[in-house]
């Protein structure tokens, strides 16, 4: 006589579900039948960090939904995200599974695409460089003070686009005492706020360390154009900054910091500028040429070139940079850098162009297109640019 799988004891089903490590496996497990679904929580709290999904630009066919490309299954998943689908919306980061969404207002929204949870950070008008804000001053709504003390104006869209990236210290669903750091595009300054604050504050002494920021064990690490590191401690009311001047000066177009196990890695991105021609128009296209990987040797200190990432894979772009082991997932490769473009200002003005996304293979320097995005074609995906988002159900 066969086993009636729908009659398994609830405690056994719960035990099995707690050993599932992938969110997609957990969803499939609960979808088997009603008894399996009723024996397990709708929202799992035991899952380790997941393989990020690539959030694609909005589609005319799914105006209130966003498509997410799942590497492990090579499929698209559609989530209802009206807050991120308006043409005036712009994302400026994803961190611990939360999107940072800006629009042409002072609002800064944190949104978890899976749980639909929302939080608001202090507004753009509360940034420490904002002298005044007034909706009635059309086209000059913001008055800002430069580092030298001069006043200048910005309109709503310019202020929206003045933020390069916002990084969170932890998942706000699991720790209410989180901290957010924003990188300012034009001045290279860093500002921060803690959950519950009414305004943002400067981090003195960290100006120009604005290539990338990560959080690790209570501290934020910021990097400048040549690989110099600023360690920012914002746990007290007065931020403390320690500068790590490395002997090795790195050249490249962009720098990304990665916390990989017990190592601090630096990913250096090199770009080429190409002309792309179509009937009746031509335009400039930035292309990733290659990447270099270095690890920080604290004795010295200096950056040391890394020849192989072995099982590790790196995800970079507008997201908080991330390192994972390929052996923990299907559909992906170790010793690779999965990248999206986060460098072109034309990403935000609605102009046409090819997004620079792909998989860089460290062992031979080749670039492979993502299956959802054909490279070297005239395929257009529109604005905003693709973004890695870690699926975080809670």
Short mmCIF file of C-alpha atoms in Angstrom, two decimals:
data_model
loop_
_atom_site.label_atom_id
_atom_site.label_comp_id
_atom_site.label_asym_id
_atom_site.label_seq_id
_atom_site.Cartn_x
_atom_site.Cartn_y
_atom_site.Cartn_z
CA UNK A 1 0.00 0.00 0.00
CA UNK A 2 1.42 3.41 -0.97
CA UNK A 3 2.19 6.23 1.44
CA UNK A 4 -0.36 9.03 1.62
CA UNK A 5 2.02 11.99 1.58
CA UNK A 6 -0.77 14.36 2.59
CA UNK A 7 -1.03 12.57 5.97
CA UNK A 8 2.54 13.09 7.15
CA UNK A 9 2.75 14.32 10.79
CA UNK A 10 2.90 18.12 11.09
CA UNK A 11 6.05 17.96 13.24
CA UNK A 12 7.83 15.95 10.50
CA UNK A 13 6.76 18.41 7.82
CA UNK A 14 7.97 21.31 9.93
CA UNK A 15 11.31 19.57 10.49
CA UNK A 16 11.75 18.95 6.76
CA UNK A 17 10.86 22.53 5.87
CA UNK A 18 13.42 23.90 8.35
CA UNK A 19 16.16 22.03 6.48
CA UNK A 20 15.31 23.71 3.18
CA UNK A 21 17.85 26.44 2.38
CA UNK A 22 16.42 27.98 -0.79
CA UNK A 23 13.37 30.22 -0.78
CA UNK A 24 12.11 28.71 -4.07
CA UNK A 25 12.35 25.20 -2.56
CA UNK A 26 10.38 26.40 0.45
CA UNK A 27 7.65 27.85 -1.78
CA UNK A 28 7.46 24.62 -3.79
CA UNK A 29 7.28 22.58 -0.56
CA UNK A 30 4.29 24.57 0.73
CA UNK A 31 2.59 24.31 -2.68
CA UNK A 32 2.38 20.49 -2.56
CA UNK A 33 -0.94 20.32 -0.71
CA UNK A 34 -3.05 22.00 1.97
CA UNK A 35 -1.73 19.91 4.89
CA UNK A 36 1.89 20.70 4.00
CA UNK A 37 1.01 24.38 3.71
CA UNK A 38 -0.84 24.47 7.04
CA UNK A 39 2.08 22.77 8.83
CA UNK A 40 4.65 25.39 7.88
CA UNK A 41 4.85 29.17 8.40
CA UNK A 42 3.96 31.30 5.42
CA UNK A 43 7.08 33.39 6.02
CA UNK A 44 10.24 31.38 6.79
CA UNK A 45 12.68 32.89 9.28
CA UNK A 46 15.47 30.30 9.04
CA UNK A 47 16.73 30.88 5.50
CA UNK A 48 20.38 31.89 4.86
CA UNK A 49 21.21 34.70 2.36
CA UNK A 50 19.59 33.92 -0.98
CA UNK A 51 20.77 34.17 -4.57
CA UNK A 52 19.75 37.65 -5.75
CA UNK A 53 17.13 38.15 -8.46
CA UNK A 54 17.67 40.69 -11.20
CA UNK A 55 14.89 43.28 -11.17
CA UNK A 56 14.23 44.29 -14.77
CA UNK A 57 12.91 47.68 -15.96
CA UNK A 58 9.13 48.18 -16.05
CA UNK A 59 7.18 46.69 -18.95
CA UNK A 60 4.29 48.29 -20.80
CA UNK A 61 2.50 44.93 -20.55
CA UNK A 62 2.79 44.74 -16.73
CA UNK A 63 2.57 48.36 -15.64
CA UNK A 64 2.01 47.71 -11.92
CA UNK A 65 4.29 44.66 -11.78
CA UNK A 66 8.03 44.22 -12.04
CA UNK A 67 9.77 41.22 -13.56
CA UNK A 68 12.59 39.57 -11.60
CA UNK A 69 14.97 37.18 -13.32
CA UNK A 70 15.82 34.13 -11.20
CA UNK A 71 19.24 32.73 -12.14
CA UNK A 72 18.68 29.40 -10.39
CA UNK A 73 15.58 28.54 -12.44
CA UNK A 74 16.23 30.70 -15.53
CA UNK A 75 12.70 32.05 -15.17
CA UNK A 76 10.99 35.40 -14.69
CA UNK A 77 8.98 36.06 -11.54
CA UNK A 78 6.45 38.89 -11.49
CA UNK A 79 5.75 40.85 -8.33
CA UNK A 80 3.24 43.64 -7.80
CA UNK A 81 5.30 46.80 -7.28
CA UNK A 82 3.28 49.86 -8.22
CA UNK A 83 5.54 51.95 -5.94
CA UNK A 84 8.49 51.23 -8.24
CA UNK A 85 6.81 51.27 -11.64
CA UNK A 86 6.02 54.96 -12.12
CA UNK A 87 8.29 56.65 -14.74
CA UNK A 88 9.25 59.29 -12.18
CA UNK A 89 10.48 56.66 -9.73
CA UNK A 90 14.13 55.82 -9.38
CA UNK A 91 15.82 53.14 -7.31
CA UNK A 92 19.14 54.02 -5.71
CA UNK A 93 20.13 50.78 -4.05
CA UNK A 94 18.97 47.46 -2.73
CA UNK A 95 20.19 46.25 0.63
CA UNK A 96 19.27 43.12 2.63
CA UNK A 97 16.31 42.55 0.30
CA UNK A 98 14.93 46.10 0.55
CA UNK A 99 14.65 48.50 -2.39
CA UNK A 100 15.43 52.19 -1.95
CA UNK A 101 12.91 54.14 -4.05
CA UNK A 102 13.05 57.87 -4.82
CA UNK A 103 10.71 60.03 -6.85
CA UNK A 104 10.36 63.71 -7.65
CA UNK A 105 9.41 64.53 -4.09
CA UNK A 106 11.51 64.60 -0.92
CA UNK A 107 10.30 61.11 0.09
CA UNK A 108 12.74 58.17 0.48
CA UNK A 109 10.91 54.84 0.58
CA UNK A 110 12.28 51.48 1.71
CA UNK A 111 10.28 48.63 0.18
CA UNK A 112 10.60 44.86 0.56
CA UNK A 113 9.28 43.46 -2.76
CA UNK A 114 8.36 40.07 -1.26
CA UNK A 115 6.73 41.00 2.04
CA UNK A 116 5.41 44.38 0.78
CA UNK A 117 6.71 45.92 4.02
CA UNK A 118 7.45 49.66 3.79
CA UNK A 119 9.48 52.15 5.79
CA UNK A 120 10.38 55.77 5.21
CA UNK A 121 13.81 57.25 5.78
CA UNK A 122 14.16 60.97 6.58
CA UNK A 123 13.37 63.02 3.50
CA UNK A 124 15.77 64.47 0.95
CA UNK A 125 14.88 67.93 2.24
CA UNK A 126 16.44 66.97 5.60
CA UNK A 127 19.89 66.35 4.09
CA UNK A 128 22.53 68.47 5.86
CA UNK A 129 23.51 70.28 2.64
CA UNK A 130 19.92 71.47 2.04
CA UNK A 131 19.55 75.12 3.00
CA UNK A 132 15.85 75.33 2.16
CA UNK A 133 13.10 73.54 0.25
CA UNK A 134 9.97 75.05 -1.26
CA UNK A 135 7.56 73.43 -3.76
CA UNK A 136 6.46 76.87 -4.97
CA UNK A 137 9.93 77.67 -6.32
CA UNK A 138 9.28 75.70 -9.50
CA UNK A 139 12.46 74.45 -11.11
CA UNK A 140 14.51 75.62 -8.12
CA UNK A 141 12.77 73.79 -5.29
CA UNK A 142 15.97 73.01 -3.38
CA UNK A 143 18.55 75.51 -2.21
CA UNK A 144 21.77 73.72 -1.27
CA UNK A 145 25.04 74.76 0.32
CA UNK A 146 28.26 73.54 -1.26
CA UNK A 147 31.26 72.38 0.85
CA UNK A 148 32.81 75.82 0.25
CA UNK A 149 29.68 77.54 1.60
CA UNK A 150 28.19 78.77 -1.68
CA UNK A 151 24.45 78.44 -2.28
CA UNK A 152 23.06 76.86 -5.45
CA UNK A 153 19.68 75.47 -6.55
CA UNK A 154 18.42 72.10 -7.77
CA UNK A 155 15.05 71.04 -9.12
CA UNK A 156 13.12 67.98 -7.96
CA UNK A 157 14.61 65.59 -10.53
CA UNK A 158 18.17 66.83 -10.03
CA UNK A 159 17.86 66.28 -6.28
CA UNK A 160 16.38 62.82 -6.86
CA UNK A 161 19.39 61.93 -9.01
CA UNK A 162 21.96 63.44 -6.63
CA UNK A 163 22.06 60.25 -4.54
CA UNK A 164 24.42 57.60 -5.87
CA UNK A 165 23.48 54.77 -3.53
CA UNK A 166 21.92 54.16 -0.10
CA UNK A 167 23.22 51.23 1.97
CA UNK A 168 21.56 49.71 5.06
CA UNK A 169 23.48 48.17 7.94
CA UNK A 170 21.03 45.28 8.51
CA UNK A 171 17.62 43.99 7.49
CA UNK A 172 15.10 46.47 8.99
CA UNK A 173 12.61 43.62 9.53
CA UNK A 174 15.02 41.89 11.91
CA UNK A 175 16.71 44.84 13.58
CA UNK A 176 14.90 48.14 14.14
CA UNK A 177 18.13 49.90 15.15
CA UNK A 178 19.45 49.99 11.61
CA UNK A 179 21.59 52.71 10.04
CA UNK A 180 21.48 54.01 6.46
CA UNK A 181 24.36 55.69 4.63
CA UNK A 182 23.88 57.70 1.44
CA UNK A 183 26.60 58.55 -1.07
CA UNK A 184 26.14 62.02 -2.61
CA UNK A 185 26.95 62.09 -6.32
CA UNK A 186 28.32 65.55 -6.93
CA UNK A 187 30.26 66.30 -3.77
CA UNK A 188 31.38 62.77 -2.85
CA UNK A 189 30.21 63.25 0.73
CA UNK A 190 28.68 60.57 2.97
CA UNK A 191 25.60 61.23 5.08
CA UNK A 192 23.86 58.89 7.49
CA UNK A 193 20.75 58.47 9.59
CA UNK A 194 19.54 56.01 12.20
CA UNK A 195 16.05 54.58 12.18
CA UNK A 196 13.80 57.06 13.97
CA UNK A 197 15.93 60.12 13.13
CA UNK A 198 14.25 63.17 11.62
CA UNK A 199 17.22 64.17 9.47
CA UNK A 200 20.50 63.07 7.90
CA UNK A 201 23.97 64.03 9.16
CA UNK A 202 27.35 64.37 7.52
CA UNK A 203 30.18 61.96 8.31
CA UNK A 204 33.07 64.45 8.67
CA UNK A 205 36.38 63.34 7.25
CA UNK A 206 34.94 60.83 4.77
CA UNK A 207 34.50 63.12 1.76
CA UNK A 208 35.70 61.57 -1.53
CA UNK A 209 35.40 58.02 -0.15
CA UNK A 210 32.36 57.74 -2.34
CA UNK A 211 32.96 54.87 -4.77
CA UNK A 212 31.18 52.29 -2.61
CA UNK A 213 30.14 51.58 0.99
CA UNK A 214 29.58 48.29 2.81
CA UNK A 215 28.68 47.38 6.38
CA UNK A 216 30.61 44.77 8.36
CA UNK A 217 30.55 43.91 12.07
CA UNK A 218 29.34 47.27 13.37
CA UNK A 219 31.33 49.51 11.02
CA UNK A 220 30.88 51.01 7.56
CA UNK A 221 33.76 50.77 5.09
CA UNK A 222 33.97 53.32 2.27
CA UNK A 223 36.42 53.35 -0.63
CA UNK A 224 37.81 56.13 -2.82
CA UNK A 225 38.82 56.09 -6.49
CA UNK A 226 42.30 54.70 -5.80
CA UNK A 227 41.50 52.10 -3.16
CA UNK A 228 41.88 54.20 -0.01
CA UNK A 229 39.56 53.10 2.80
CA UNK A 230 37.58 55.15 5.33
CA UNK A 231 36.29 53.15 8.32
CA UNK A 232 33.21 54.91 9.69
CA UNK A 233 31.88 54.27 13.19
CA UNK A 234 28.46 55.93 13.55
CA UNK A 235 27.27 54.07 16.63
CA UNK A 236 27.66 57.16 18.84
CA UNK A 237 26.28 60.64 18.22
CA UNK A 238 29.70 61.83 16.99
CA UNK A 239 30.90 59.74 14.02
CA UNK A 240 34.49 58.53 14.12
CA UNK A 241 36.46 58.03 10.89
CA UNK A 242 39.75 56.15 10.50
CA UNK A 243 41.57 56.41 7.18
CA UNK A 244 43.48 53.40 5.84
CA UNK A 245 46.03 54.68 3.34
CA UNK A 246 47.10 51.73 1.21
CA UNK A 247 50.54 51.59 -0.41
CA UNK A 248 48.99 50.27 -3.60
CA UNK A 249 47.25 52.96 -5.67
CA UNK A 250 44.72 51.26 -7.93
CA UNK A 251 43.62 52.68 -11.25
CA UNK A 252 40.22 51.99 -12.74
CA UNK A 253 36.91 53.60 -13.57
CA UNK A 254 34.92 52.25 -10.60
CA UNK A 255 35.62 50.52 -7.30
CA UNK A 256 33.39 48.14 -5.31
CA UNK A 257 33.94 46.80 -1.80
CA UNK A 258 33.01 43.22 -0.88
CA UNK A 259 32.98 41.46 2.46
CA UNK A 260 33.81 37.86 1.51
CA UNK A 261 34.20 35.55 4.50
CA UNK A 262 36.97 37.07 6.60
CA UNK A 263 38.44 39.11 3.74
CA UNK A 264 37.80 42.60 2.42
CA UNK A 265 37.86 42.50 -1.38
CA UNK A 266 38.03 45.34 -3.88
CA UNK A 267 36.58 44.93 -7.37
CA UNK A 268 38.05 47.39 -9.89
CA UNK A 269 35.99 47.97 -13.03
CA UNK A 270 37.49 49.17 -16.32
CA UNK A 271 35.20 50.70 -18.95
CA UNK A 272 35.49 51.40 -22.68
CA UNK A 273 33.54 54.06 -24.56
CA UNK A 274 32.03 52.96 -27.86
CA UNK A 275 29.96 54.65 -30.55
CA UNK A 276 26.77 52.84 -31.49
CA UNK A 277 25.07 53.71 -34.76
CA UNK A 278 21.47 53.22 -35.84
CA UNK A 279 19.54 54.75 -38.72
CA UNK A 280 19.04 58.49 -38.13
CA UNK A 281 20.89 58.51 -34.78
CA UNK A 282 24.10 57.60 -33.00
CA UNK A 283 24.98 57.56 -29.31
CA UNK A 284 27.74 56.70 -26.87
CA UNK A 285 27.72 53.35 -25.12
CA UNK A 286 29.86 52.51 -22.11
CA UNK A 287 31.04 48.90 -21.98
CA UNK A 288 32.74 46.97 -19.24
CA UNK A 289 36.14 45.90 -20.54
CA UNK A 290 37.42 43.90 -17.58
CA UNK A 291 37.53 43.57 -13.80
CA UNK A 292 40.40 43.18 -11.36
CA UNK A 293 40.03 41.69 -7.87
CA UNK A 294 42.25 42.59 -4.91
CA UNK A 295 42.20 41.69 -1.23
CA UNK A 296 43.26 43.99 1.58
CA UNK A 297 46.38 42.88 3.43
CA UNK A 298 46.14 44.75 6.72
CA UNK A 299 49.86 44.52 7.47
CA UNK A 300 51.24 47.28 5.31
CA UNK A 301 48.43 47.91 4.46
CA UNK A 302 48.21 47.17 0.73
CA UNK A 303 45.98 45.64 -1.91
CA UNK A 304 47.09 42.25 -3.22
CA UNK A 305 45.89 40.98 -6.59
CA UNK A 306 43.58 37.94 -6.43
CA UNK A 307 43.91 35.50 -9.33
CA UNK A 308 40.83 33.38 -8.50
CA UNK A 309 37.67 33.63 -6.44
CA UNK A 310 37.38 29.82 -6.53
CA UNK A 311 33.79 28.96 -5.50
CA UNK A 312 32.84 32.56 -4.76
CA UNK A 313 30.72 34.73 -7.04
CA UNK A 314 30.30 38.49 -6.73
CA UNK A 315 27.18 40.56 -7.46
CA UNK A 316 27.79 44.27 -8.09
CA UNK A 317 25.92 47.25 -9.45
CA UNK A 318 23.58 49.66 -7.72
CA UNK A 319 22.93 47.00 -5.08
CA UNK A 320 24.89 46.58 -1.85
CA UNK A 321 27.78 44.47 -3.15
CA UNK A 322 27.43 40.79 -2.30
CA UNK A 323 29.54 37.60 -2.24
CA UNK A 324 28.06 34.07 -2.24
CA UNK A 325 29.25 30.49 -2.79
CA UNK A 326 28.19 29.06 -6.14
CA UNK A 327 28.03 25.52 -4.71
CA UNK A 328 25.08 26.59 -2.54
CA UNK A 329 22.93 27.30 -5.60
CA UNK A 330 22.04 25.96 -9.03
CA UNK A 331 22.25 27.87 -12.30
CA UNK A 332 25.33 29.96 -11.49
CA UNK A 333 29.13 29.77 -11.66
CA UNK A 334 31.90 30.36 -9.16
CA UNK A 335 34.94 32.55 -9.89
CA UNK A 336 32.62 35.02 -11.67
CA UNK A 337 31.42 38.60 -11.27
CA UNK A 338 27.73 39.18 -12.05
CA UNK A 339 27.45 42.87 -12.92
CA UNK A 340 24.93 45.52 -13.93
CA UNK A 341 25.55 49.12 -15.00
CA UNK A 342 25.37 51.79 -12.34
CA UNK A 343 27.70 54.41 -13.74
CA UNK A 344 25.97 56.30 -16.58
CA UNK A 345 24.02 59.44 -15.80
CA UNK A 346 21.97 58.76 -18.92
CA UNK A 347 20.45 55.85 -17.00
CA UNK A 348 18.22 58.42 -15.35
CA UNK A 349 17.18 60.79 -18.11
CA UNK A 350 15.10 58.41 -20.18
CA UNK A 351 17.53 58.26 -23.11
CA UNK A 352 18.00 55.12 -25.15
CA UNK A 353 21.05 52.97 -24.65
CA UNK A 354 22.25 49.47 -24.06
CA UNK A 355 22.60 48.38 -20.47
CA UNK A 356 25.99 47.00 -19.57
CA UNK A 357 25.16 43.75 -17.78
CA UNK A 358 26.74 40.31 -17.86
CA UNK A 359 28.90 37.65 -16.23
CA UNK A 360 32.65 38.25 -16.11
CA UNK A 361 34.71 35.04 -15.92
CA UNK A 362 37.82 35.70 -13.90
CA UNK A 363 39.77 32.71 -15.25
CA UNK A 364 39.87 33.89 -18.87
CA UNK A 365 38.59 37.48 -18.82
CA UNK A 366 35.60 36.76 -21.05
CA UNK A 367 32.12 38.20 -20.60
CA UNK A 368 29.02 36.06 -21.00
CA UNK A 369 25.56 37.61 -21.39
CA UNK A 370 22.89 36.93 -18.84
CA UNK A 371 20.25 34.65 -20.42
CA UNK A 372 17.57 37.28 -19.87
CA UNK A 373 19.63 40.00 -21.54
CA UNK A 374 21.32 39.43 -24.93
CA UNK A 375 24.63 41.25 -25.20
CA UNK A 376 25.90 42.93 -28.38
CA UNK A 377 22.38 43.39 -29.73
CA UNK A 378 20.02 46.31 -30.13
CA UNK A 379 17.73 44.93 -27.45
CA UNK A 380 16.54 47.77 -25.22
CA UNK A 381 15.33 47.44 -21.67
CA UNK A 382 14.63 51.06 -20.89
CA UNK A 383 14.87 52.96 -17.64
CA UNK A 384 15.62 52.40 -14.80
CA UNK A 385 18.55 50.03 -15.10
CA UNK A 386 18.46 46.39 -13.90
CA UNK A 387 19.20 45.89 -10.21
CA UNK A 388 20.19 42.86 -8.11
CA UNK A 389 17.73 42.30 -5.25
CA UNK A 390 18.11 39.55 -2.66
CA UNK A 391 14.72 37.86 -2.09
CA UNK A 392 14.08 38.30 1.64
CA UNK A 393 10.65 37.08 2.76
CA UNK A 394 10.98 38.65 6.21
#
